[in-house]
Coordinates of C-alpha atoms and ligand atoms in Angstrom, one line a residue:
X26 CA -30.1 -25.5 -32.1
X27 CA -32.4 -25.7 -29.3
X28 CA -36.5 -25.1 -29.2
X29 CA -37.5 -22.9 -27.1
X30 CA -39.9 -21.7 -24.8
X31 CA -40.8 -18.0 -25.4
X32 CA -42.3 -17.6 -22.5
X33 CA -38.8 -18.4 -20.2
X34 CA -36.6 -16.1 -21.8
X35 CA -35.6 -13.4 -19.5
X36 CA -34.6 -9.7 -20.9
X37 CA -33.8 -6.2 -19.3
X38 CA -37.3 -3.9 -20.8
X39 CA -35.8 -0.6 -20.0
X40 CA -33.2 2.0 -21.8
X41 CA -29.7 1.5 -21.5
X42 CA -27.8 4.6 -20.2
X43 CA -24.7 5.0 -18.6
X44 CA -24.2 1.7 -18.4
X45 CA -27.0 0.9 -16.7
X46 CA -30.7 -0.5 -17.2
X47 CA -33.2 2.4 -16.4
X48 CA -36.7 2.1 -16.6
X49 CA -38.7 5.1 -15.7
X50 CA -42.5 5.5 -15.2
X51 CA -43.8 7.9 -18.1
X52 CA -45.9 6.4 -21.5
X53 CA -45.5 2.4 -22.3
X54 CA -46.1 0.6 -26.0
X55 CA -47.2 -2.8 -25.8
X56 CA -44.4 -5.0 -27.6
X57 CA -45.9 -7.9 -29.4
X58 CA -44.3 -11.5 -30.5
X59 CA -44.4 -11.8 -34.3
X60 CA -44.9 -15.4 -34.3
X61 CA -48.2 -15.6 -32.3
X62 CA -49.1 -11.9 -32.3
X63 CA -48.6 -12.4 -28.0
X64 CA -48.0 -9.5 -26.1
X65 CA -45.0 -10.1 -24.0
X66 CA -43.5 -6.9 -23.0
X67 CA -44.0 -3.1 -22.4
X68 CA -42.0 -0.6 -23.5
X69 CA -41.4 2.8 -22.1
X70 CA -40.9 5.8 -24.4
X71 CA -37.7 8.0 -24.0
X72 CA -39.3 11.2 -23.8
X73 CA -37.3 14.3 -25.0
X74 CA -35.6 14.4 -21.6
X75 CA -34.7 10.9 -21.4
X76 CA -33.0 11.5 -24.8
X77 CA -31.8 14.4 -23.6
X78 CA -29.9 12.9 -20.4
X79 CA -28.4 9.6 -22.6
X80 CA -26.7 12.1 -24.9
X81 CA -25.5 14.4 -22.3
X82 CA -24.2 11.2 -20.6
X83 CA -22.8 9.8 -23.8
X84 CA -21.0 13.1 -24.4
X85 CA -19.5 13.1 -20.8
X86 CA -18.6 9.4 -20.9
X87 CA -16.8 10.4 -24.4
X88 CA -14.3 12.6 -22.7
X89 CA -14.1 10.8 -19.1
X90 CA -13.8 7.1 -20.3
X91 CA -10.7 8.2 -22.6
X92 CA -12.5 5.7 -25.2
X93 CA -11.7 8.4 -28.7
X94 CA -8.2 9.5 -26.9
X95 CA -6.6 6.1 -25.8
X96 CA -4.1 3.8 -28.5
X97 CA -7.1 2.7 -30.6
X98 CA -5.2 -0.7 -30.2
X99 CA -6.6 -0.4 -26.7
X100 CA -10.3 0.4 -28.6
X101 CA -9.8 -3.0 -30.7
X102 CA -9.3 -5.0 -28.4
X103 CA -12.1 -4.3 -26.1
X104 CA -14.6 -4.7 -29.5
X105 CA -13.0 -7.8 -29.9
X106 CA -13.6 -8.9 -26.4
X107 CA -16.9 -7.8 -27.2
X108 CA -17.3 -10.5 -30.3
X109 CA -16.3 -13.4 -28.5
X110 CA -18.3 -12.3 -25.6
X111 CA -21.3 -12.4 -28.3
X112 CA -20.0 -15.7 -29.7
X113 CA -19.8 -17.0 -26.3
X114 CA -23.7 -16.4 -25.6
X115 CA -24.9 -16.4 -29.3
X116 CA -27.8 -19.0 -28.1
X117 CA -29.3 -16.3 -25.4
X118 CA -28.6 -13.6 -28.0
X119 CA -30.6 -16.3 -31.0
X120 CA -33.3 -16.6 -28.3
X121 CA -34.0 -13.2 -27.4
X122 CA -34.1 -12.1 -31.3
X123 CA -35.8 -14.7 -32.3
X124 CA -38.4 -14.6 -29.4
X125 CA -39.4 -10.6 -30.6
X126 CA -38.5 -10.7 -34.1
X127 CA -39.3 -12.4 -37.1
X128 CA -35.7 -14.3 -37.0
X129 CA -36.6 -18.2 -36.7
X130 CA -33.6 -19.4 -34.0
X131 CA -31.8 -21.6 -36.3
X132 CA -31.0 -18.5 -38.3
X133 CA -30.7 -15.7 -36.1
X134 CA -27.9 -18.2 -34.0
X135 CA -26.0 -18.8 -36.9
X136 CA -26.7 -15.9 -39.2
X137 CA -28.0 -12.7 -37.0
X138 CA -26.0 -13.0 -33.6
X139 CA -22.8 -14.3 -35.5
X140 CA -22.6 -12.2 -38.3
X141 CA -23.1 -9.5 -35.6
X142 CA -19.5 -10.6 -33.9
X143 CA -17.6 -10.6 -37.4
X144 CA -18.9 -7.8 -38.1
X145 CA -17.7 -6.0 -34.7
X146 CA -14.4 -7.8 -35.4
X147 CA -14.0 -6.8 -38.8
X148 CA -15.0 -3.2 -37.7
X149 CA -12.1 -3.0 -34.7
X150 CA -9.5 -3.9 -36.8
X151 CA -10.4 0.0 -38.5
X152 CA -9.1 1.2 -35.0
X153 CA -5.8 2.4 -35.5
X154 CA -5.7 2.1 -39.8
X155 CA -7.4 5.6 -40.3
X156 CA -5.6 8.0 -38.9
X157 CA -5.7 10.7 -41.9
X158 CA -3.0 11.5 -44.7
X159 CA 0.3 13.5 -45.5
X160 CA -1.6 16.1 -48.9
X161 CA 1.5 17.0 -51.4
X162 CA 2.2 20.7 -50.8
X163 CA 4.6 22.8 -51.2
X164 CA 8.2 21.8 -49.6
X165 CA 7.8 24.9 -47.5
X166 CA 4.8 23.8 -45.7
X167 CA 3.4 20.6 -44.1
X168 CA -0.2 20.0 -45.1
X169 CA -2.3 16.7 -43.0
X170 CA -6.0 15.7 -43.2
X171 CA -6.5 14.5 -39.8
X172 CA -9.4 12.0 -39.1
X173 CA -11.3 12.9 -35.5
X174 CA -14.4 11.1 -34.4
X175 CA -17.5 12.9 -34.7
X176 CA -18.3 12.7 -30.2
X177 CA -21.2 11.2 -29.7
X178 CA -23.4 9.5 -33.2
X179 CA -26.9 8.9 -32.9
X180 CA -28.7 5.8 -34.5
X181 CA -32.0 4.6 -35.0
X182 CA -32.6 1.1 -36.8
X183 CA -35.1 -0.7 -37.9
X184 CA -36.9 -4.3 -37.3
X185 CA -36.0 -6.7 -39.6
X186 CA -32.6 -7.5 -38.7
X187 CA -32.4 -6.0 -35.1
X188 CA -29.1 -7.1 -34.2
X189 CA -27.3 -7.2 -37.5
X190 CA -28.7 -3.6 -37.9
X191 CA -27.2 -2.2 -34.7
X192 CA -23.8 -3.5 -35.4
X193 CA -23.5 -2.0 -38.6
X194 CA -24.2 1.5 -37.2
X195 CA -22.6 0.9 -33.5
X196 CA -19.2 -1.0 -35.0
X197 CA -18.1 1.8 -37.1
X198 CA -19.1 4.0 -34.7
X199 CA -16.7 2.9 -31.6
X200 CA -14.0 2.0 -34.2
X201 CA -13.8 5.2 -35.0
X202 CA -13.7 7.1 -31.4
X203 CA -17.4 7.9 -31.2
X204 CA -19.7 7.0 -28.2
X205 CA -23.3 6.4 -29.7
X206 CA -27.0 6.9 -28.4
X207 CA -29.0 4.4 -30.9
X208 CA -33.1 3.9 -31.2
X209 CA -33.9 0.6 -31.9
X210 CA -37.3 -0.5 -33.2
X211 CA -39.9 0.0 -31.3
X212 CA -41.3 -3.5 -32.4
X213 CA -37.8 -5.2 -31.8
X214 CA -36.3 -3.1 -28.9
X215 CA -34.8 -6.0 -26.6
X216 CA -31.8 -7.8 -28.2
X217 CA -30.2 -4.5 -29.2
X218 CA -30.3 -3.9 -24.7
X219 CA -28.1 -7.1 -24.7
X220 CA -26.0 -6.2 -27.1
X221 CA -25.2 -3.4 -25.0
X222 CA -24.9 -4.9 -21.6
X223 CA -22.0 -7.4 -23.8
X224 CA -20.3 -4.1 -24.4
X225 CA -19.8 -3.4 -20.8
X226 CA -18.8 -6.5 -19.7
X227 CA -16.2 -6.7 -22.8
X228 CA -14.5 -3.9 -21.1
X229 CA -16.3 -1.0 -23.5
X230 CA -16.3 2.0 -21.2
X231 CA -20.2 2.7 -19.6
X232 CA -21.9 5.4 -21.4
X233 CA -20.6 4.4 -24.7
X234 CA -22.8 2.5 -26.3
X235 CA -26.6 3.7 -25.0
X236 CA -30.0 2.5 -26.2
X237 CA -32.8 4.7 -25.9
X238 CA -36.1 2.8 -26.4
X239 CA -39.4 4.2 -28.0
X240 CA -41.9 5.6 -31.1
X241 CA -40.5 7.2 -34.2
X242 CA -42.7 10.1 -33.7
X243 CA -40.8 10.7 -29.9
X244 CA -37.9 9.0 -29.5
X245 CA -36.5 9.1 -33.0
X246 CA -37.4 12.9 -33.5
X247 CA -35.9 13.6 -30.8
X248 CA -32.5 12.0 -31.2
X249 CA -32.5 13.3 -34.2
X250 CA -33.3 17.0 -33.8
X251 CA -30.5 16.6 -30.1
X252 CA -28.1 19.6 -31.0
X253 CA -25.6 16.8 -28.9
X254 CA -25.6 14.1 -31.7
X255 CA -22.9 15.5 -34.2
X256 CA -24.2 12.9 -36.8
X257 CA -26.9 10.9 -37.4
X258 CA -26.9 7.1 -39.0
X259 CA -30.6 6.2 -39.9
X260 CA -31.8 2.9 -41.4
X261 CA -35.3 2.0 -42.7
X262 CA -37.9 3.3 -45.1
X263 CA -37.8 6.0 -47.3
X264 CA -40.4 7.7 -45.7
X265 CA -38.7 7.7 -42.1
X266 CA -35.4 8.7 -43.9
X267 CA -36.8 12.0 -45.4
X268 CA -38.1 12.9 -42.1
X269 CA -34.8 12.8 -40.5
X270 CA -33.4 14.7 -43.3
X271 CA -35.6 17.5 -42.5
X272 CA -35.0 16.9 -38.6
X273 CA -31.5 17.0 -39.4
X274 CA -31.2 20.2 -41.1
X275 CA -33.8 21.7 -39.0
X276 CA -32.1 21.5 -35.5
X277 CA -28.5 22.0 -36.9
X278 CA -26.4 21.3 -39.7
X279 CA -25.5 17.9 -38.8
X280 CA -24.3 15.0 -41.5
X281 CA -27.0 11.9 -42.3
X282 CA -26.3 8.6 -43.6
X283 CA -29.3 7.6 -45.0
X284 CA -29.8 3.5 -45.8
X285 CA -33.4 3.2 -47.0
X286 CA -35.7 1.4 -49.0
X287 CA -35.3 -0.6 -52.2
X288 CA -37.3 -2.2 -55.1
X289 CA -34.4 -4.4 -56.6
X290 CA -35.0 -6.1 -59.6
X291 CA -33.7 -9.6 -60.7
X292 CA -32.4 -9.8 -64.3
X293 CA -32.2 -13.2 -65.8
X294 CA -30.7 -13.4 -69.1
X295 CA -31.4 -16.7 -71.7
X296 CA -28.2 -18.2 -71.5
X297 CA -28.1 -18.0 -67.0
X298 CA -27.6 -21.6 -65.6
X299 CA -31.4 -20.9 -65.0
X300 CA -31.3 -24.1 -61.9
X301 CA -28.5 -21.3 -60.2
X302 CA -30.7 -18.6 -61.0
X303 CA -33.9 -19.4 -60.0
X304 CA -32.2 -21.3 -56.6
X305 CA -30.4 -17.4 -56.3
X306 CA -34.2 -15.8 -56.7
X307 CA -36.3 -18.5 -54.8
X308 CA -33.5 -17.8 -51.6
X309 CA -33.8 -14.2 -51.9
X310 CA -37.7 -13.9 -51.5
X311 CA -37.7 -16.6 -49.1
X312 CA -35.0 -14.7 -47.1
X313 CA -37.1 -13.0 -43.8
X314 CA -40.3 -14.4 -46.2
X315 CA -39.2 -10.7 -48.2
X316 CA -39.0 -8.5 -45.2
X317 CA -35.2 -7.3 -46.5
X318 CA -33.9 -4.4 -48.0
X319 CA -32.1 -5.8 -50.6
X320 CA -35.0 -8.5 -51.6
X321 CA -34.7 -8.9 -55.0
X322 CA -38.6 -8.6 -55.8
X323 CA -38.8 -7.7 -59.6
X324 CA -38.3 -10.8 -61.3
X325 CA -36.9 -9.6 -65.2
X326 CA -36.8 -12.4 -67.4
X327 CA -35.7 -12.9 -70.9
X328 CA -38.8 -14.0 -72.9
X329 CA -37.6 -17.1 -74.4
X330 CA -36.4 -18.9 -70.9
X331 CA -39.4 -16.8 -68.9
X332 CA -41.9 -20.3 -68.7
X333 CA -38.9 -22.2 -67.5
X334 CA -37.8 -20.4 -64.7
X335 CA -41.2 -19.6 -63.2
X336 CA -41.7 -23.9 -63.7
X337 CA -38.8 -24.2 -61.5
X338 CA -39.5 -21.0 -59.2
X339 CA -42.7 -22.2 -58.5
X340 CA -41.2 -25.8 -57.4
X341 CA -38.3 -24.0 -55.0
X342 CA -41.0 -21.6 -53.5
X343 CA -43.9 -24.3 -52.7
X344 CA -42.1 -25.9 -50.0
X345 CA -41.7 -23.4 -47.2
X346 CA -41.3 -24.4 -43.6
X347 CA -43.3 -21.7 -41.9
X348 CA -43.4 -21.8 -37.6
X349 CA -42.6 -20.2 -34.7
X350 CA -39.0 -18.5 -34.5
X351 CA -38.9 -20.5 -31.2
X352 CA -38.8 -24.0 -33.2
X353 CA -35.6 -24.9 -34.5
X354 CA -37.3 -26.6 -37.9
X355 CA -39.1 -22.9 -38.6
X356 CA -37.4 -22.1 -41.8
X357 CA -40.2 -19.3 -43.2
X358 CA -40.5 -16.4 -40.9
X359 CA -43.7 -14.8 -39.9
X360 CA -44.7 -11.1 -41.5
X361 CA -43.1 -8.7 -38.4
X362 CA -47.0 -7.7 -37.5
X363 CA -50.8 -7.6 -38.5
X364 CA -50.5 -4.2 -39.2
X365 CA -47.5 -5.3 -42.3
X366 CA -49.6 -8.2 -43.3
X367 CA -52.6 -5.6 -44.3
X368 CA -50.2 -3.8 -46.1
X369 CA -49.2 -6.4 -48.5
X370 CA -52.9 -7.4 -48.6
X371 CA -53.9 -4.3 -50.0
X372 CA -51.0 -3.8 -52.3
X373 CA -51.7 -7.1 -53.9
X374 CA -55.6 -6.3 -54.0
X375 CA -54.4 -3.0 -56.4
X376 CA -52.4 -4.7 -58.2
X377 CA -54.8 -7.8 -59.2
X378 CA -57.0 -4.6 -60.0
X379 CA -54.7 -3.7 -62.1
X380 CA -54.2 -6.6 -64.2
X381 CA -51.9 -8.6 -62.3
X382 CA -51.9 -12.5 -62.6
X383 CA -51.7 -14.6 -59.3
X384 CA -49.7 -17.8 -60.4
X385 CA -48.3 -18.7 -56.9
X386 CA -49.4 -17.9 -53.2
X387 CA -51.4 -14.6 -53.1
X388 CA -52.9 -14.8 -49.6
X389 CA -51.9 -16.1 -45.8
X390 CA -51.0 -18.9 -44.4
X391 CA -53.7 -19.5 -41.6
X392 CA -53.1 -21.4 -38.7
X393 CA -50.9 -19.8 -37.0
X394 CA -51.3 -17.1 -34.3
X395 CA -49.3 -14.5 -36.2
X396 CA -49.1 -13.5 -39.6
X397 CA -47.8 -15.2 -42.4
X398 CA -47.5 -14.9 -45.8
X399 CA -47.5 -17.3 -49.5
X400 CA -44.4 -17.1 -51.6
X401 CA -46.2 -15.0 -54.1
X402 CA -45.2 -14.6 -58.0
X403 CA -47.7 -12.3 -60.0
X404 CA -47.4 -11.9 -63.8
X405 CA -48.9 -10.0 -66.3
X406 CA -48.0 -6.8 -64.5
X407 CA -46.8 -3.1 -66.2
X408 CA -44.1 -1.1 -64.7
X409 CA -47.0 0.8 -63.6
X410 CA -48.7 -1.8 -61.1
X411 CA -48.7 -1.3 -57.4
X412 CA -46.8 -4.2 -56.9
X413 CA -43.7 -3.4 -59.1
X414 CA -43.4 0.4 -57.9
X415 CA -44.3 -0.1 -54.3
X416 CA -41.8 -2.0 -51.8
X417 CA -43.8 -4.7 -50.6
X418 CA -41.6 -6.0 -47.8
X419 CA -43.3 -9.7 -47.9
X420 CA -42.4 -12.6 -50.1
X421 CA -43.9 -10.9 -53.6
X422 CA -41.8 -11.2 -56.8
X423 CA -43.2 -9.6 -59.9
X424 CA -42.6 -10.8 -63.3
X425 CA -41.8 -9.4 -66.3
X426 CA -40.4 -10.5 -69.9
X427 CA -38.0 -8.6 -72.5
X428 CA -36.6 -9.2 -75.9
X429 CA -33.3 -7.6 -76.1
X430 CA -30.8 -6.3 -73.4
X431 CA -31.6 -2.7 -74.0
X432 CA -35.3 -3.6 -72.9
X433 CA -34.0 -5.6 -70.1
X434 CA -31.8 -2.8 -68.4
X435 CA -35.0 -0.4 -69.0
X436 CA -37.3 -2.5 -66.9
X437 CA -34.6 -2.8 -64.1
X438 CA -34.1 0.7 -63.4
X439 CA -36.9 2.3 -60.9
X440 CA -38.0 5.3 -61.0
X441 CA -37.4 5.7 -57.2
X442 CA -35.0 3.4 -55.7
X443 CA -32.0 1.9 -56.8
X444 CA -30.7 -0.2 -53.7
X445 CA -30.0 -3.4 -55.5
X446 CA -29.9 -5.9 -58.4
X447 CA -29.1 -9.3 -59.8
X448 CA -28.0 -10.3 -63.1
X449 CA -27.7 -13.6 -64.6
X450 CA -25.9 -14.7 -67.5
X451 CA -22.7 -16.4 -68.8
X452 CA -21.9 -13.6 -71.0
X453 CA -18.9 -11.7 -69.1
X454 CA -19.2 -8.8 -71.2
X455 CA -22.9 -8.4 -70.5
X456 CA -22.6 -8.9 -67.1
X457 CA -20.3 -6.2 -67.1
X458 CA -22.6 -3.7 -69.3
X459 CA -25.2 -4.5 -66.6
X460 CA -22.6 -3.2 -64.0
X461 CA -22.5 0.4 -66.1
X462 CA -26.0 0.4 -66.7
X463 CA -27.9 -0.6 -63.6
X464 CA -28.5 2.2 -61.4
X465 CA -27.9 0.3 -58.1
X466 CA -25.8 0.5 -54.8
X467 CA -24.6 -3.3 -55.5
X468 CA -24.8 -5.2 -58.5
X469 CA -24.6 -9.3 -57.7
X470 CA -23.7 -11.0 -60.6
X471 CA -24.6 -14.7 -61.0
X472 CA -25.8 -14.9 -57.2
X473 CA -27.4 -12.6 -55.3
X474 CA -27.8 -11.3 -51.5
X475 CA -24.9 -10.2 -49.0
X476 CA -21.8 -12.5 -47.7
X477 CA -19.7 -12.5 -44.8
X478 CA -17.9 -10.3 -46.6
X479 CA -17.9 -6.7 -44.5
X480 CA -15.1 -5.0 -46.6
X481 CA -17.7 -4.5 -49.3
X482 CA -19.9 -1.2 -48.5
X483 CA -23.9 -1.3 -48.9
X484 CA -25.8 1.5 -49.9
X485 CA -28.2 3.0 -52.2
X486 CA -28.3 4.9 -55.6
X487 CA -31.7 7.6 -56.0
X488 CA -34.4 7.3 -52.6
X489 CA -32.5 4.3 -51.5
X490 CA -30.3 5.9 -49.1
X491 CA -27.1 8.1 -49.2
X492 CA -23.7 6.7 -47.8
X493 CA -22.7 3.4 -46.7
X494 CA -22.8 1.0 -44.3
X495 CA -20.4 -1.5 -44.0
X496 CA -16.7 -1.5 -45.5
X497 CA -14.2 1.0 -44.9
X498 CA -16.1 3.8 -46.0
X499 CA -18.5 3.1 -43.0
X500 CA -16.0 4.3 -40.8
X501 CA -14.8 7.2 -42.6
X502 CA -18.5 8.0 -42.3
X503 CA -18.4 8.2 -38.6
X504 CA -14.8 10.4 -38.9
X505 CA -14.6 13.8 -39.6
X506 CA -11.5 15.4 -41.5
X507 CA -9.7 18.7 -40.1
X508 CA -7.1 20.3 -42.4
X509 CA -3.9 21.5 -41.1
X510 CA -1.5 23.5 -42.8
X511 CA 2.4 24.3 -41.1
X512 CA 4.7 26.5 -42.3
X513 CA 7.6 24.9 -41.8
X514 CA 10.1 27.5 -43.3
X515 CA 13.2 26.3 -45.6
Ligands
LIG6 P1 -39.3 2.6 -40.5 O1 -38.8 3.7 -41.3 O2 -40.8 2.5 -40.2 O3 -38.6 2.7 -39.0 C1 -37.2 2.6 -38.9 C2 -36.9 3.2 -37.6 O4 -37.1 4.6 -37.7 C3 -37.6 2.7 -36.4 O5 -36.7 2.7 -35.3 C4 -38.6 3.8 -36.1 O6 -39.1 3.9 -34.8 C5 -37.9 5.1 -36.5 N1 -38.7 6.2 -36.9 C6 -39.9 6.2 -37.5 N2 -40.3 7.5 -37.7 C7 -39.3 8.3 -37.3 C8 -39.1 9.7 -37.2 N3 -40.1 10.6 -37.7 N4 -38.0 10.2 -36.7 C9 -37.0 9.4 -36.3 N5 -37.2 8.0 -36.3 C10 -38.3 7.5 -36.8 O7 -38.7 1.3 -41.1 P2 -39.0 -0.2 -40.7 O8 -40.4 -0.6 -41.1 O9 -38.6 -0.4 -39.3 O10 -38.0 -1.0 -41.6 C11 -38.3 -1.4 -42.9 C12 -37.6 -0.4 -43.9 O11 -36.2 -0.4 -43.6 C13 -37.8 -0.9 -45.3 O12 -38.1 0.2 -46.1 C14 -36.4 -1.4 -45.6 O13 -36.1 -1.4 -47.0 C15 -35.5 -0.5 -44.8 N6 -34.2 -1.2 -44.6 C16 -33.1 -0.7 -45.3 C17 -31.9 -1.3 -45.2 C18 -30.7 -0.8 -46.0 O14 -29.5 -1.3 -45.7 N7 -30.9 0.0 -47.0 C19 -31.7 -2.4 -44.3 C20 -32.8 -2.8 -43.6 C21 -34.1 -2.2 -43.7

């Protein structure tokens, strides 16, 4: 992996409609570089209208381009053209996420842009596997569930993991038939353009895949409330997710997947290979320094092993490579924006008000243009504190002890979110106990964080999202079932 200079990397700043890059005058955001706070592009805002047009055109590309009617061999193979294609130019791809995200290059090349082909590989191969089923009725009559895409699915994602993000909501999607309208980030709207413009030259019909760029507040509202988008996929915060809820239901019944927020605790158990563990932990906060769903940021430990894991946390989380996501020895990514870094400031503030006890990190790292943040562990906090209720999205893990196991899977569950959790221990019985217990989309046993491995669905229990993304049951999301009943006589 190369260095780069961020100021040489050239990128389309426009929607992506019909195939094409448009770029119309109307209200701009500024679009700044995580790594030195630069400004380095402007951004227009699809207004209602532009929305408005890229689903209309989505919807008429649907039915002209043949994409949901043709073999869905045919739809496979142009997905998988579309993976090599992204294979074939995964160092442009690295460079443009890394240049406006907080994705160092090394990773984003090897992690973000390729686990974005797999992914559309893995997702093709659902082309032509669900098709519906045969239901046991009566010999008289013939009764099918047939699966039909939904038309045209509309997306919004959200900054951390731009491209990852929009392959997870854009490779069910086309597996399945649909053409999709999708909202990335405004404060990572470029790579997602790209990811497009592969489509297209991978043989993906025009008007298939269409990126509408702009705020929440505009864009987002209004892809959501378009009476045009049949269903809606939505990644982010809680927050956001609620307010597309309500859009949802407001402008027409229209189904939501929902993957949100999390709070995910870490539960470490006396007889865990505690070097494992706390190697498991350390790589998790570390991870987009915190800025993932999944971060496993509520450290539980039992009491008598709790001094010697933090001891070896504290060793694994003092050496940190922070840098530009240009430089190929950046290992610790910057916090996505000033604005973020605040927030964790004034989190941590409440909860050292509250008792909490700084024993690692606990402010920036200065010298460098953009924001960056210690690995930070606080002890002595309560299932009450700011920092174990609220999700922090930095590099912040909590700490807290228990005696027995009942204790321990009463300080993992949250009262809000229940996206994931770890558990360590060499008891196979208790890891299992954990698995009925925990109140969690995905339970990681003896490891934690995702694999390559798409056939497993991700998802959240409580205010951490509804549905899934990934696995099979992402593409049934993005199909709708008609029942059919024949009497056949006899
Ligand atoms: P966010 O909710 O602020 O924004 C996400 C997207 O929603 C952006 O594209 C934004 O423009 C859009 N948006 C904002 N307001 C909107 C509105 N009213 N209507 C329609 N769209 C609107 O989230 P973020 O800060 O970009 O991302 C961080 C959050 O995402 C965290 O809470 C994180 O846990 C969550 N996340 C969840 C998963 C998962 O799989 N569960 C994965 C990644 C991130």
């Amino acid at each position: 992996m190369r260095d780069f200079n961020p100021d040489s990397v050239a990128f389309a700043k426009g929607h992506f409609i019909a195939g094409a890059v448009v770029d119309e005058p109307g209200e701009r955001l500024s679009v700044a570089r995580p790594s030195d706070a630069v400004d380095y592009a402007e951004l227009p805002i699809a207004s209602v209208e532009t929305v408005d047009r890229a689903v209309k055109d989505a919807t008429e590309a649907v039915k002209r381009s043949g994409w949901a009617t043709r073999p869905p061999r045919e739809r496979a193979r142009a997905m998988q053209r579309w993976a090599e294609l992204i294979e074939a130019k995964a160092e442009e791809l690295g460079q443009l996420e890394a240049l406006g995200s907080t994705r160092p290059i090394a990773q984003a090349v090897t992690g973000d842009v390729m686990g974005t082909a797999e992914g559309i590989r893995f997702f093709s191969e659902y082309a032509d596997k669900l098709g519906g089923e045969v239901a046991a009725t009566r010999t008289d009559h013939f009764g099918m569930i047939v699966s039909e895409p939904y038309g045209v699915v509309g997306a919004i994602t959200p900054w951390n993991f731009p491209l990852s993000m929009a392959s997870w909501k854009v490779g069910p999607a086309l597996a399945a038939g649909n053409g999709i309208v999708l909202k990335p980030s405004e404060l990572t709207p470029f790579s997602t353009v790209r990811l497009a413009q592969l489509a297209i030259e991978a043989g993906i019909p025009a008007g298939i895949f269409n990126v509408v760029q702009g705020t929440g507040a505009v864009t987002g509202d209004a892809l959501s409330r378009h009476p045009g988008i049949a269903k809606l996929s939505f990644t982010g915060s809680t927050r956001t997710g609620i307010a597309i809820m309500k859009a949802a239901a407001e402008s027409g019944i229209k189904p939501v997947t929902l993957e949100l927020g999390g709070k995910s605790p870490q539960l470490v158990f006396a007889d865990a290979d505690l070097d494992k563990a706390s190697d498991c932990i350390a790589g998790s906060l570390l991870a987009n320094a915190g800025q993932a769903c999944v971060a496993g940021s509520r450290l539980i430990v039992q009491r008598q092993v709790a001094d010697a894991l933090v001891a070896a946390l504290k060793s694994r989380l003092a050496r940190v490579a922070p840098g530009p996501t240009w430089k190929s020895s950046t290992g610790f990514a910057p916090i996505i924006s000033e604005l973020q870094a605040r927030r964790i400031d004034t989190i941590l503030a409440r909860s050292r008000e509250q008792g909490a006890e700084v024993l690692l990190g606990g402010s920036r790292i200065e010298g460098h243009g953009g924001a960056f943040y210690q690995p930070t562990l606080l002890a002595g906090v309560t299932t009450e504190n700011a920092a174990v209720r609220e999700e922090i999205f930095g590099p912040v893990l909590t700490i807290q002890s228990f005696e027995t196991e009942e204790e321990g899977f009463a300080l993992a569950d949250h009262p809000e979110y229940g996206l994931a959790a770890g558990v360590y221990t060499a008891d196979l019985g208790r890891g299992l106990r954990a698995v009925r217990q925990l109140k969690a989309g995905t339970v990681w046993i003896n490891r934690y964080s995702r694999t390559l491995d798409f056939i497993l669905p991700t998802g959240g229990y409580k205010s951490s999202g509804i549905g899934k993304d990934l696995g099979r049951q992402a593409v049934e999301a993005n199909l709708r079932h008609k029942t059919v009943l024949i009497d056949i006589g006899g």
